[in-house]
């Protein structure tokens, strides 16, 4: 192997991130589909929003608890990175503009931004409160 080639450990890490990302994306599709079906009458477009907020909460918690770069890459970058989706949020926003659903658009954008930040903070808070890992110190 040349000096520029990734090591076996690096390849294993990348494979783990790949599998975790696919798992996160699959979970996102399944959960957002269920949410859309359950709330289509009362809260259209809720699937992407709810999944992203749950993902933000989990990312905050995991970031507070997981201290090794190996597991942070797998869990935060792979699993939860695949689970949450900025691109779906952006596509939904463009769709709402195209249908001139200005109120829903404003609600979606505001809730994603403010709610996302609050959920990440809540994840950190929960990890500290429950005494997990580095967050406990």
PDB file of C-alpha atoms in Angstrom:
ATOM      1  CA  UNK A   1       0.000   0.000   0.000  1.00  0.00           C
ATOM      2  CA  UNK A   2       1.295   3.483  -0.789  1.00  0.00           C
ATOM      3  CA  UNK A   3       1.574   6.214   1.838  1.00  0.00           C
ATOM      4  CA  UNK A   4      -1.470   7.971   0.359  1.00  0.00           C
ATOM      5  CA  UNK A   5      -3.707   4.893   0.583  1.00  0.00           C
ATOM      6  CA  UNK A   6      -6.121   4.703   3.491  1.00  0.00           C
ATOM      7  CA  UNK A   7      -5.251   2.190   6.196  1.00  0.00           C
ATOM      8  CA  UNK A   8      -7.366  -0.877   6.902  1.00  0.00           C
ATOM      9  CA  UNK A   9      -8.588   0.842  10.084  1.00  0.00           C
ATOM     10  CA  UNK A  10      -9.666   3.856   8.065  1.00  0.00           C
ATOM     11  CA  UNK A  11     -11.447   1.653   5.525  1.00  0.00           C
ATOM     12  CA  UNK A  12     -13.251  -0.180   8.332  1.00  0.00           C
ATOM     13  CA  UNK A  13     -14.262   3.172   9.836  1.00  0.00           C
ATOM     14  CA  UNK A  14     -15.569   4.391   6.473  1.00  0.00           C
ATOM     15  CA  UNK A  15     -17.488   1.141   5.997  1.00  0.00           C
ATOM     16  CA  UNK A  16     -19.053   1.551   9.443  1.00  0.00           C
ATOM     17  CA  UNK A  17     -20.069   5.148   8.639  1.00  0.00           C
ATOM     18  CA  UNK A  18     -21.496   3.940   5.314  1.00  0.00           C
ATOM     19  CA  UNK A  19     -23.609   1.228   6.960  1.00  0.00           C
ATOM     20  CA  UNK A  20     -24.713   3.563   9.759  1.00  0.00           C
ATOM     21  CA  UNK A  21     -25.680   6.256   7.231  1.00  0.00           C
ATOM     22  CA  UNK A  22     -27.766   3.783   5.248  1.00  0.00           C
ATOM     23  CA  UNK A  23     -29.428   2.613   8.441  1.00  0.00           C
ATOM     24  CA  UNK A  24     -30.210   6.196   9.458  1.00  0.00           C
ATOM     25  CA  UNK A  25     -31.648   7.002   6.026  1.00  0.00           C
ATOM     26  CA  UNK A  26     -33.823   3.876   6.114  1.00  0.00           C
ATOM     27  CA  UNK A  27     -35.112   4.762   9.574  1.00  0.00           C
ATOM     28  CA  UNK A  28     -35.870   8.309   8.343  1.00  0.00           C
ATOM     29  CA  UNK A  29     -37.923   7.052   5.389  1.00  0.00           C
ATOM     30  CA  UNK A  30     -39.881   4.601   7.552  1.00  0.00           C
ATOM     31  CA  UNK A  31     -40.557   7.044  10.395  1.00  0.00           C
ATOM     32  CA  UNK A  32     -41.371  10.068   8.249  1.00  0.00           C
ATOM     33  CA  UNK A  33     -43.770   7.948   6.176  1.00  0.00           C
ATOM     34  CA  UNK A  34     -45.602   6.825   9.313  1.00  0.00           C
ATOM     35  CA  UNK A  35     -45.772  10.375  10.621  1.00  0.00           C
ATOM     36  CA  UNK A  36     -47.082  11.703   7.298  1.00  0.00           C
ATOM     37  CA  UNK A  37     -49.823   9.040   7.265  1.00  0.00           C
ATOM     38  CA  UNK A  38     -50.837   9.726  10.850  1.00  0.00           C
ATOM     39  CA  UNK A  39     -50.876  13.525  10.617  1.00  0.00           C
ATOM     40  CA  UNK A  40     -51.737  14.237   6.974  1.00  0.00           C
ATOM     41  CA  UNK A  41     -55.078  15.824   7.885  1.00  0.00           C
ATOM     42  CA  UNK A  42     -53.932  17.974  10.805  1.00  0.00           C
ATOM     43  CA  UNK A  43     -50.279  18.700  10.097  1.00  0.00           C
ATOM     44  CA  UNK A  44     -49.225  18.196   6.482  1.00  0.00           C
ATOM     45  CA  UNK A  45     -45.489  17.904   5.825  1.00  0.00           C
ATOM     46  CA  UNK A  46     -44.888  16.844   9.430  1.00  0.00           C
ATOM     47  CA  UNK A  47     -42.701  13.840   8.585  1.00  0.00           C
ATOM     48  CA  UNK A  48     -39.548  15.761   7.662  1.00  0.00           C
ATOM     49  CA  UNK A  49     -40.034  18.209  10.525  1.00  0.00           C
ATOM     50  CA  UNK A  50     -40.562  15.601  13.241  1.00  0.00           C
ATOM     51  CA  UNK A  51     -37.703  13.401  12.025  1.00  0.00           C
ATOM     52  CA  UNK A  52     -35.328  16.374  11.912  1.00  0.00           C
ATOM     53  CA  UNK A  53     -36.321  17.512  15.412  1.00  0.00           C
ATOM     54  CA  UNK A  54     -35.893  13.995  16.814  1.00  0.00           C
ATOM     55  CA  UNK A  55     -32.546  13.805  15.035  1.00  0.00           C
ATOM     56  CA  UNK A  56     -31.461  17.131  16.528  1.00  0.00           C
ATOM     57  CA  UNK A  57     -32.351  15.908  20.012  1.00  0.00           C
ATOM     58  CA  UNK A  58     -30.436  12.664  19.466  1.00  0.00           C
ATOM     59  CA  UNK A  59     -27.433  14.466  17.947  1.00  0.00           C
ATOM     60  CA  UNK A  60     -27.264  16.796  20.943  1.00  0.00           C
ATOM     61  CA  UNK A  61     -27.433  13.861  23.338  1.00  0.00           C
ATOM     62  CA  UNK A  62     -24.917  11.756  21.419  1.00  0.00           C
ATOM     63  CA  UNK A  63     -22.501  14.671  20.964  1.00  0.00           C
ATOM     64  CA  UNK A  64     -22.524  15.219  24.708  1.00  0.00           C
ATOM     65  CA  UNK A  65     -21.984  11.544  25.504  1.00  0.00           C
ATOM     66  CA  UNK A  66     -19.697  10.140  22.791  1.00  0.00           C
ATOM     67  CA  UNK A  67     -16.114  11.264  23.223  1.00  0.00           C
ATOM     68  CA  UNK A  68     -14.115   9.155  20.757  1.00  0.00           C
ATOM     69  CA  UNK A  69     -13.804  10.362  17.171  1.00  0.00           C
ATOM     70  CA  UNK A  70     -14.331   6.799  15.924  1.00  0.00           C
ATOM     71  CA  UNK A  71     -17.815   6.523  17.443  1.00  0.00           C
ATOM     72  CA  UNK A  72     -18.680  10.181  16.839  1.00  0.00           C
ATOM     73  CA  UNK A  73     -18.050   9.605  13.119  1.00  0.00           C
ATOM     74  CA  UNK A  74     -20.224   6.499  13.075  1.00  0.00           C
ATOM     75  CA  UNK A  75     -23.109   7.762  15.232  1.00  0.00           C
ATOM     76  CA  UNK A  76     -23.199  11.507  14.504  1.00  0.00           C
ATOM     77  CA  UNK A  77     -21.923  11.543  10.923  1.00  0.00           C
ATOM     78  CA  UNK A  78     -23.311   8.192   9.817  1.00  0.00           C
ATOM     79  CA  UNK A  79     -26.432   7.111  11.692  1.00  0.00           C
ATOM     80  CA  UNK A  80     -27.838  10.492  12.710  1.00  0.00           C
ATOM     81  CA  UNK A  81     -26.477  12.273   9.636  1.00  0.00           C
ATOM     82  CA  UNK A  82     -28.392   9.773   7.501  1.00  0.00           C
ATOM     83  CA  UNK A  83     -31.451  10.067   9.718  1.00  0.00           C
ATOM     84  CA  UNK A  84     -31.780  13.846   9.544  1.00  0.00           C
ATOM     85  CA  UNK A  85     -31.991  15.611   6.236  1.00  0.00           C
ATOM     86  CA  UNK A  86     -31.445  19.217   5.352  1.00  0.00           C
ATOM     87  CA  UNK A  87     -32.014  18.489   1.666  1.00  0.00           C
ATOM     88  CA  UNK A  88     -35.528  17.143   2.299  1.00  0.00           C
ATOM     89  CA  UNK A  89     -36.283  20.259   4.348  1.00  0.00           C
ATOM     90  CA  UNK A  90     -35.008  22.467   1.508  1.00  0.00           C
ATOM     91  CA  UNK A  91     -37.017  20.532  -1.099  1.00  0.00           C
ATOM     92  CA  UNK A  92     -40.142  20.787   1.029  1.00  0.00           C
ATOM     93  CA  UNK A  93     -39.597  24.546   1.316  1.00  0.00           C
ATOM     94  CA  UNK A  94     -39.291  24.921  -2.465  1.00  0.00           C
ATOM     95  CA  UNK A  95     -42.445  22.837  -2.909  1.00  0.00           C
ATOM     96  CA  UNK A  96     -44.333  25.076  -0.481  1.00  0.00           C
ATOM     97  CA  UNK A  97     -43.159  28.176  -2.373  1.00  0.00           C
ATOM     98  CA  UNK A  98     -44.330  26.589  -5.632  1.00  0.00           C
ATOM     99  CA  UNK A  99     -47.767  26.017  -4.122  1.00  0.00           C
ATOM    100  CA  UNK A 100     -47.775  29.467  -2.506  1.00  0.00           C
ATOM    101  CA  UNK A 101     -48.341  28.016   0.972  1.00  0.00           C
ATOM    102  CA  UNK A 102     -46.678  30.939   2.703  1.00  0.00           C
ATOM    103  CA  UNK A 103     -47.989  30.290   6.209  1.00  0.00           C
ATOM    104  CA  UNK A 104     -46.939  26.646   6.176  1.00  0.00           C
ATOM    105  CA  UNK A 105     -43.569  27.681   4.707  1.00  0.00           C
ATOM    106  CA  UNK A 106     -42.937  30.217   7.471  1.00  0.00           C
ATOM    107  CA  UNK A 107     -43.981  27.694  10.117  1.00  0.00           C
ATOM    108  CA  UNK A 108     -41.758  24.968   8.641  1.00  0.00           C
ATOM    109  CA  UNK A 109     -38.691  27.190   8.398  1.00  0.00           C
ATOM    110  CA  UNK A 110     -39.153  28.745  11.829  1.00  0.00           C
ATOM    111  CA  UNK A 111     -39.828  25.437  13.528  1.00  0.00           C
ATOM    112  CA  UNK A 112     -36.886  23.706  11.851  1.00  0.00           C
ATOM    113  CA  UNK A 113     -34.466  26.460  12.804  1.00  0.00           C
ATOM    114  CA  UNK A 114     -35.622  27.320  16.313  1.00  0.00           C
ATOM    115  CA  UNK A 115     -36.859  23.840  17.149  1.00  0.00           C
ATOM    116  CA  UNK A 116     -33.679  22.218  15.854  1.00  0.00           C
ATOM    117  CA  UNK A 117     -31.418  24.377  17.983  1.00  0.00           C
ATOM    118  CA  UNK A 118     -33.636  23.848  21.033  1.00  0.00           C
ATOM    119  CA  UNK A 119     -33.642  20.081  20.483  1.00  0.00           C
ATOM    120  CA  UNK A 120     -29.834  19.908  20.220  1.00  0.00           C
ATOM    121  CA  UNK A 121     -29.610  21.937  23.439  1.00  0.00           C
ATOM    122  CA  UNK A 122     -32.182  19.623  25.088  1.00  0.00           C
ATOM    123  CA  UNK A 123     -30.111  16.593  24.076  1.00  0.00           C
ATOM    124  CA  UNK A 124     -27.014  18.058  25.727  1.00  0.00           C
ATOM    125  CA  UNK A 125     -29.060  18.984  28.805  1.00  0.00           C
ATOM    126  CA  UNK A 126     -30.542  15.471  29.052  1.00  0.00           C
ATOM    127  CA  UNK A 127     -27.109  13.857  28.799  1.00  0.00           C
ATOM    128  CA  UNK A 128     -25.732  16.101  31.557  1.00  0.00           C
ATOM    129  CA  UNK A 129     -28.786  15.652  33.761  1.00  0.00           C
ATOM    130  CA  UNK A 130     -28.672  11.869  33.409  1.00  0.00           C
ATOM    131  CA  UNK A 131     -24.948  11.871  34.200  1.00  0.00           C
ATOM    132  CA  UNK A 132     -23.660  10.448  30.904  1.00  0.00           C
ATOM    133  CA  UNK A 133     -20.024  10.554  29.773  1.00  0.00           C
ATOM    134  CA  UNK A 134     -18.225  13.829  29.174  1.00  0.00           C
ATOM    135  CA  UNK A 135     -21.478  15.744  29.582  1.00  0.00           C
ATOM    136  CA  UNK A 136     -21.568  14.814  33.263  1.00  0.00           C
ATOM    137  CA  UNK A 137     -18.401  16.777  34.055  1.00  0.00           C
TER     138      UNK A 137
END
